[in-house]
mmCIF file of C-alpha atoms in Angstrom:
data_model
loop_
_atom_site.group_PDB
_atom_site.id
_atom_site.type_symbol
_atom_site.label_atom_id
_atom_site.label_comp_id
_atom_site.label_asym_id
_atom_site.label_seq_id
_atom_site.Cartn_x
_atom_site.Cartn_y
_atom_site.Cartn_z
ATOM 1 C CA MET A 1 0.736 24.455 27.055
ATOM 2 C CA ALA A 2 1.583 28.156 27.656
ATOM 3 C CA ILE A 3 0.362 29.173 24.124
ATOM 4 C CA ILE A 4 -3.689 29.648 23.837
ATOM 5 C CA VAL A 5 -5.312 29.902 20.590
ATOM 6 C CA ARG A 6 -7.743 31.885 20.638
ATOM 7 C CA LEU A 7 -9.433 31.519 17.004
ATOM 8 C CA ASP A 8 -12.568 30.565 18.240
ATOM 9 C CA VAL A 9 -12.773 33.932 20.212
ATOM 10 C CA MET A 10 -11.723 35.754 16.704
ATOM 11 C CA LEU A 11 -14.252 33.552 14.842
ATOM 12 C CA ALA A 12 -17.133 34.743 17.005
ATOM 13 C CA LEU A 13 -15.957 38.311 17.145
ATOM 14 C CA ARG A 14 -15.855 38.452 12.934
ATOM 15 C CA LYS A 15 -19.470 36.253 12.976
ATOM 16 C CA ALA A 16 -17.377 33.901 10.595
ATOM 17 C CA LYS A 17 -17.918 30.512 10.055
ATOM 18 C CA SER A 18 -15.210 28.035 10.659
ATOM 19 C CA LYS A 19 -16.285 25.930 7.376
ATOM 20 C CA ASP A 20 -15.601 29.476 5.564
ATOM 21 C CA LEU A 21 -12.168 30.149 7.148
ATOM 22 C CA ALA A 22 -10.752 26.550 6.465
ATOM 23 C CA ALA A 23 -11.635 26.619 3.250
ATOM 24 C CA TYR A 24 -10.231 29.979 2.579
ATOM 25 C CA VAL A 25 -6.865 28.951 4.033
ATOM 26 C CA GLY A 26 -6.851 25.581 2.712
ATOM 27 C CA ILE A 27 -7.002 23.057 5.363
ATOM 28 C CA THR A 28 -9.258 20.520 6.376
ATOM 29 C CA GLU A 29 -12.105 21.565 8.775
ATOM 30 C CA THR A 30 -10.648 18.526 11.383
ATOM 31 C CA ASN A 31 -7.336 20.355 11.255
ATOM 32 C CA LEU A 32 -8.903 23.676 12.265
ATOM 33 C CA SER A 33 -10.763 22.187 14.820
ATOM 34 C CA LEU A 34 -7.563 20.847 16.319
ATOM 35 C CA LEU A 35 -5.911 24.298 15.879
ATOM 36 C CA LYS A 36 -8.617 25.772 17.923
ATOM 37 C CA SER A 37 -8.343 23.577 20.545
ATOM 38 C CA GLY A 38 -4.416 24.177 20.615
ATOM 39 C CA ARG A 39 -4.057 20.305 19.976
ATOM 40 C CA VAL A 40 -1.232 20.850 17.285
ATOM 41 C CA LYS A 41 2.373 21.127 17.567
ATOM 42 C CA GLY A 42 2.901 24.205 15.410
ATOM 43 C CA ILE A 43 1.478 26.509 12.774
ATOM 44 C CA ARG A 44 2.770 27.539 9.459
ATOM 45 C CA PHE A 45 3.832 31.018 8.679
ATOM 46 C CA GLU A 46 1.793 30.498 5.458
ATOM 47 C CA THR A 47 -1.821 29.319 7.431
ATOM 48 C CA LEU A 48 -1.147 32.207 10.093
ATOM 49 C CA ASP A 49 -0.962 34.923 7.117
ATOM 50 C CA ARG A 50 -4.402 33.479 5.448
ATOM 51 C CA ILE A 51 -6.347 33.533 8.871
ATOM 52 C CA CYS A 52 -4.910 36.702 9.648
ATOM 53 C CA ARG A 53 -6.032 37.950 6.293
ATOM 54 C CA PHE A 54 -9.677 36.370 6.462
ATOM 55 C CA LEU A 55 -10.287 37.659 9.815
ATOM 56 C CA ASP A 56 -8.396 40.857 9.616
ATOM 57 C CA CYS A 57 -6.516 40.670 12.476
ATOM 58 C CA GLN A 58 -3.076 40.293 13.927
ATOM 59 C CA PRO A 59 -1.162 37.067 15.020
ATOM 60 C CA GLY A 60 -1.133 38.428 18.664
ATOM 61 C CA ASP A 61 -5.022 38.288 18.511
ATOM 62 C CA LEU A 62 -5.026 34.786 17.717
ATOM 63 C CA LEU A 63 -2.218 33.682 19.630
ATOM 64 C CA VAL A 64 -1.411 34.404 23.612
ATOM 65 C CA TYR A 65 0.888 33.460 25.805
ATOM 66 C CA ALA A 66 0.010 32.827 29.331
ATOM 67 C CA GLU A 67 2.716 31.559 32.133
ATOM 68 C CA ASP A 68 2.448 28.268 33.377
ATOM 69 C CA GLU A 69 1.353 27.414 36.898
ATOM 70 C CA VAL A 70 4.492 26.655 38.660
ATOM 71 C CA GLU A 71 3.922 23.199 40.225
ATOM 72 C CA VAL A 72 5.215 23.630 44.235
ATOM 73 C CA GLU A 73 6.462 20.479 45.389
ATOM 74 C CA PRO A 74 5.001 19.199 49.289
ATOM 75 C CA GLY A 75 7.772 20.253 51.799
ATOM 76 C CA SER A 76 9.588 23.028 49.406
ATOM 77 C CA ALA A 77 7.621 25.615 50.624
ATOM 78 C CA ASP A 78 9.524 26.125 53.894
ATOM 79 C CA MET B 1 0.687 8.842 4.455
ATOM 80 C CA ILE B 2 2.984 10.240 2.370
ATOM 81 C CA GLY B 3 1.828 11.181 -1.230
ATOM 82 C CA LEU B 4 4.259 8.583 -3.201
ATOM 83 C CA GLN B 5 5.076 8.657 -6.767
ATOM 84 C CA PRO B 6 2.980 5.902 -8.482
ATOM 85 C CA SER B 7 6.095 4.646 -10.042
ATOM 86 C CA THR B 8 7.454 4.053 -6.691
ATOM 87 C CA ARG B 9 4.409 2.200 -5.598
ATOM 88 C CA ARG B 10 4.450 0.130 -8.751
ATOM 89 C CA ALA B 11 8.144 -0.635 -8.290
ATOM 90 C CA ALA B 12 7.613 -1.629 -4.633
ATOM 91 C CA ARG B 13 4.737 -3.954 -5.591
ATOM 92 C CA ARG B 14 6.937 -5.467 -8.463
ATOM 93 C CA LEU B 15 9.776 -6.318 -5.948
ATOM 94 C CA ARG B 16 7.398 -7.655 -3.388
ATOM 95 C CA LEU B 17 6.093 -9.927 -5.663
ATOM 96 C CA ALA B 18 9.342 -10.950 -6.512
ATOM 97 C CA THR B 19 10.445 -11.460 -3.129
ATOM 98 C CA LEU B 20 7.519 -13.500 -2.652
ATOM 99 C CA GLY B 21 8.357 -15.438 -5.573
ATOM 100 C CA ALA B 22 11.895 -15.911 -4.474
ATOM 101 C CA THR B 23 10.779 -17.031 -1.124
ATOM 102 C CA LEU B 24 8.589 -19.625 -2.370
ATOM 103 C CA LEU B 25 11.455 -20.964 -4.690
ATOM 104 C CA LEU B 26 13.785 -20.977 -1.584
ATOM 105 C CA VAL B 27 11.121 -22.907 0.394
ATOM 106 C CA LEU B 28 11.183 -25.176 -2.221
ATOM 107 C CA VAL B 29 14.592 -25.587 -3.058
ATOM 108 C CA THR B 30 15.348 -26.156 0.877
ATOM 109 C CA ALA B 31 12.932 -28.679 1.058
ATOM 110 C CA ALA B 32 14.184 -30.520 -1.613
ATOM 111 C CA ALA B 33 17.876 -30.373 -0.719
ATOM 112 C CA ALA B 34 16.945 -31.789 2.738
ATOM 113 C CA THR B 35 15.074 -34.056 1.389
ATOM 114 C CA LEU B 36 17.838 -35.574 -0.599
ATOM 115 C CA LEU B 37 19.963 -35.255 2.219
ATOM 116 C CA PHE B 38 17.764 -36.938 4.836
ATOM 117 C CA THR B 39 17.606 -39.768 2.367
ATOM 118 C CA ASP B 40 20.902 -39.349 1.382
ATOM 119 C CA ARG B 41 20.299 -39.767 -2.528
ATOM 120 C CA VAL B 42 22.325 -36.650 -3.742
ATOM 121 C CA GLY B 43 24.917 -39.225 -5.608
ATOM 122 C CA ALA B 44 21.979 -40.824 -7.394
ATOM 123 C CA ALA B 45 21.362 -37.810 -9.606
ATOM 124 C CA GLY B 46 25.047 -38.293 -10.948
ATOM 125 C CA GLY B 47 26.365 -35.108 -9.945
ATOM 126 C CA ALA B 48 23.888 -33.466 -11.610
ATOM 127 C CA ILE B 49 22.907 -32.101 -8.086
ATOM 128 C CA GLU B 50 25.416 -30.455 -5.771
ATOM 129 C CA ILE B 51 24.606 -29.468 -1.953
ATOM 130 C CA ASP B 52 26.881 -27.518 0.427
ATOM 131 C CA ARG B 53 26.994 -30.300 2.977
ATOM 132 C CA PHE B 54 29.091 -28.141 5.257
ATOM 133 C CA GLY B 55 31.766 -30.807 5.862
ATOM 134 C CA LEU B 56 28.623 -32.655 7.543
ATOM 135 C CA PRO B 57 26.824 -35.847 7.574
ATOM 136 C CA PRO B 58 23.936 -35.755 5.338
ATOM 137 C CA VAL B 59 21.474 -35.295 7.980
ATOM 138 C CA PRO B 60 22.886 -32.750 9.963
ATOM 139 C CA ALA B 61 23.729 -30.971 6.989
ATOM 140 C CA ALA B 62 20.158 -31.303 6.024
ATOM 141 C CA LEU B 63 19.622 -29.862 9.351
ATOM 142 C CA VAL B 64 21.743 -26.923 8.857
ATOM 143 C CA GLN B 65 20.168 -26.538 5.534
ATOM 144 C CA LEU B 66 16.917 -26.434 7.216
ATOM 145 C CA ALA B 67 17.789 -23.772 9.810
ATOM 146 C CA SER B 68 19.390 -21.429 7.757
ATOM 147 C CA GLY B 69 16.586 -21.584 4.857
ATOM 148 C CA ALA B 70 14.091 -21.030 7.217
ATOM 149 C CA LEU B 71 15.457 -18.078 8.712
ATOM 150 C CA LEU B 72 16.087 -16.707 5.163
ATOM 151 C CA ALA B 73 12.657 -17.178 4.163
ATOM 152 C CA VAL B 74 11.391 -15.254 7.089
ATOM 153 C CA ALA B 75 13.641 -12.581 6.303
ATOM 154 C CA LEU B 76 12.413 -12.625 2.865
ATOM 155 C CA LEU B 77 8.811 -12.477 4.348
ATOM 156 C CA GLN B 78 10.038 -9.576 6.528
ATOM 157 C CA LEU B 79 11.415 -7.799 3.264
ATOM 158 C CA ALA B 80 8.157 -8.260 1.512
ATOM 159 C CA ARG B 81 6.055 -6.635 4.528
ATOM 160 C CA MET B 82 8.164 -3.732 3.996
ATOM 161 C CA LEU B 83 7.841 -3.575 0.389
ATOM 162 C CA GLY B 84 4.092 -3.762 1.234
ATOM 163 C CA GLU B 85 4.229 -0.694 3.715
ATOM 164 C CA VAL B 86 6.062 1.327 0.761
ATOM 165 C CA GLU B 87 3.350 -0.009 -1.779
ATOM 166 C CA ALA B 88 0.547 1.546 0.837
ATOM 167 C CA GLY B 89 2.355 4.633 1.062
ATOM 168 C CA ARG B 90 3.948 4.505 4.401
ATOM 169 C CA PRO B 91 7.760 4.825 3.620
ATOM 170 C CA PHE B 92 8.409 5.652 7.030
ATOM 171 C CA ALA B 93 6.464 2.612 8.726
ATOM 172 C CA THR B 94 9.290 0.437 7.066
ATOM 173 C CA ALA B 95 11.511 0.502 10.230
ATOM 174 C CA ARG B 96 9.939 -2.123 12.096
ATOM 175 C CA PRO B 97 10.019 -4.960 9.086
ATOM 176 C CA LEU B 98 13.116 -3.865 7.875
ATOM 177 C CA ARG B 99 14.828 -4.405 11.327
ATOM 178 C CA GLY B 100 13.129 -7.839 11.159
ATOM 179 C CA PHE B 101 14.738 -8.170 7.575
ATOM 180 C CA ALA B 102 17.616 -7.537 8.822
ATOM 181 C CA ARG B 103 17.514 -9.478 12.147
ATOM 182 C CA PHE B 104 16.780 -12.863 10.574
ATOM 183 C CA LEU B 105 19.251 -12.292 7.570
ATOM 184 C CA PHE B 106 21.857 -12.143 10.283
ATOM 185 C CA LEU B 107 20.658 -15.101 12.227
ATOM 186 C CA SER B 108 20.621 -16.810 8.572
ATOM 187 C CA VAL B 109 24.370 -15.865 7.726
ATOM 188 C CA LEU B 110 25.044 -16.819 11.166
ATOM 189 C CA ALA B 111 23.504 -19.946 11.136
ATOM 190 C CA SER B 112 25.245 -20.991 8.278
ATOM 191 C CA ILE B 113 28.533 -19.963 9.666
ATOM 192 C CA LEU B 114 28.351 -21.191 13.321
ATOM 193 C CA LEU B 115 26.051 -24.410 13.335
ATOM 194 C CA PRO B 116 28.433 -26.635 11.068
ATOM 195 C CA PRO B 117 31.512 -26.173 13.267
ATOM 196 C CA PHE B 118 29.220 -26.625 16.332
ATOM 197 C CA ILE B 119 27.594 -29.726 15.140
ATOM 198 C CA GLN B 120 31.192 -30.918 14.106
ATOM 199 C CA LEU B 121 32.552 -30.572 17.483
ATOM 200 C CA ALA B 122 29.144 -32.512 19.124
ATOM 201 C CA LEU B 123 30.019 -35.293 16.674
ATOM 202 C CA ALA B 124 33.455 -35.250 17.019
ATOM 203 C CA ALA B 125 32.503 -35.381 21.215
ATOM 204 C CA ALA B 126 30.532 -38.134 20.803
ATOM 205 C CA ALA B 127 32.761 -40.184 18.517
ATOM 206 C CA GLY B 128 35.830 -39.436 20.870
ATOM 207 C CA SER B 129 37.927 -38.205 18.069
ATOM 208 C CA GLY B 130 37.780 -35.875 14.875
ATOM 209 C CA ARG B 131 37.986 -31.917 14.530
ATOM 210 C CA ALA B 132 35.849 -29.234 13.592
ATOM 211 C CA VAL B 133 36.413 -26.880 10.732
ATOM 212 C CA PHE B 134 35.534 -23.006 10.987
ATOM 213 C CA ALA B 135 35.327 -21.514 7.582
ATOM 214 C CA LEU B 136 34.337 -18.048 7.213
ATOM 215 C CA ALA B 137 33.829 -16.789 3.763
ATOM 216 C CA GLY B 138 34.508 -13.333 2.211
ATOM 217 C CA ALA B 139 30.963 -13.210 1.277
ATOM 218 C CA ASP B 140 29.443 -13.701 4.734
ATOM 219 C CA VAL B 141 31.383 -11.399 6.529
ATOM 220 C CA LEU B 142 30.218 -8.741 3.966
ATOM 221 C CA MET B 143 26.775 -10.207 4.644
ATOM 222 C CA LEU B 144 26.865 -9.303 8.223
ATOM 223 C CA PHE B 145 28.505 -5.789 7.720
ATOM 224 C CA VAL B 146 25.138 -5.317 5.272
ATOM 225 C CA THR B 147 22.853 -6.302 8.153
ATOM 226 C CA GLY B 148 24.473 -4.296 10.543
ATOM 227 C CA LEU B 149 24.133 -1.592 7.992
ATOM 228 C CA LEU B 150 20.504 -2.141 7.582
ATOM 229 C CA PHE B 151 20.138 -2.079 11.191
ATOM 230 C CA LEU B 152 20.979 1.846 11.337
ATOM 231 C CA VAL B 153 19.032 2.569 8.033
ATOM 232 C CA ALA B 154 16.165 1.190 10.306
ATOM 233 C CA ARG B 155 17.109 3.587 13.332
ATOM 234 C CA LEU B 156 17.234 6.422 10.495
ATOM 235 C CA LEU B 157 13.979 5.534 9.222
ATOM 236 C CA ASP B 158 12.402 5.420 13.066
ATOM 237 C CA GLU B 159 13.786 8.820 13.227
ATOM 238 C CA ALA B 160 12.121 10.302 9.830
ATOM 239 C CA GLN B 161 8.859 8.601 11.206
ATOM 240 C CA ARG B 162 9.077 10.928 14.201
ATOM 241 C CA ILE B 163 9.887 14.084 12.036
ATOM 242 C CA ALA B 164 7.063 12.715 9.841
ATOM 243 C CA ASP B 165 4.697 12.370 12.831
ATOM 244 C CA ASP B 166 5.875 15.820 13.884
ATOM 245 C CA ALA B 167 5.072 17.637 10.339
ATOM 246 C CA SER B 168 1.827 15.829 10.420
ATOM 247 C CA GLN B 169 0.633 17.969 13.810
ATOM 248 C CA ILE B 170 1.605 21.577 12.123
ATOM 249 C CA VAL B 171 -1.156 23.041 10.273
#
C-alpha cells in the first residue's frame, strides 16, 4: 500500500493514549488499532477531522504517500 | 451485522415459522397423496379427494408427485434458512440461500412440467404404442420467470454484501 498511516507516531509525539483517542473519535479500540496498522480500506472525513482535532495536527501529519517499489521482472532489465 | 429494525426481524421470524409450517404441511400432503396413488385408493374417497395424476398411471404419478414435492420442500427449507439470516441481522448474507431457493423451485417446476411427458414416452415405448402429452400452463411459465428473477436478486445481494464488506473496513 502506498499510503502509510503515521497515527502511532503522532500519538507518541503528543503523548496521547490510543484508548483516549478512540473514545474521543467515537470508534472502537480495535478499529483504531486496524487504522494504525493500515489494515483498513478507508477513513471517513469525519473520523479524520476528530483525530486531527484531538491530536492538533493536519491530515498530512497522519497520512504519508510513499511510492511503491517497482518490481522488475527477470530478463526485462536489458 | 446490520442494525435491522426489530419489526423487520420479527416479520422475518414469523415468515420463517410460517414457511417451516408450510414445508411440514407440504411433506405430509405429498406423502398422503403418494400413498393414495401407490395403493390406488384415490377413488375410495368417493370423489372427495382429487390428485393431479398428470395423465399417468398411479405409480408413476406418485413418483412425479414425490419428486416435485421433495424439490419444493427443499426450496422452502432454503427460504426458511434465508429468513433465518434476516432474523439474525445479516440481510446481505441471504444471497446463497436465496439462490438455493430459486434453484430448487426451478427444479420443482421443471420436474412437474417435464417428468410426465418423459414417463409417458417411456411407457409408450415399452408398450410399443401410445402418446405423450406435453402440457405447459401459464402459471408454470410465470414461475420459471420468477425463479429467473430470484437469481438476479441473489446476484444483487452478492454485490450488496461486497459493498457492505467494503464499508465495514472504512473507519
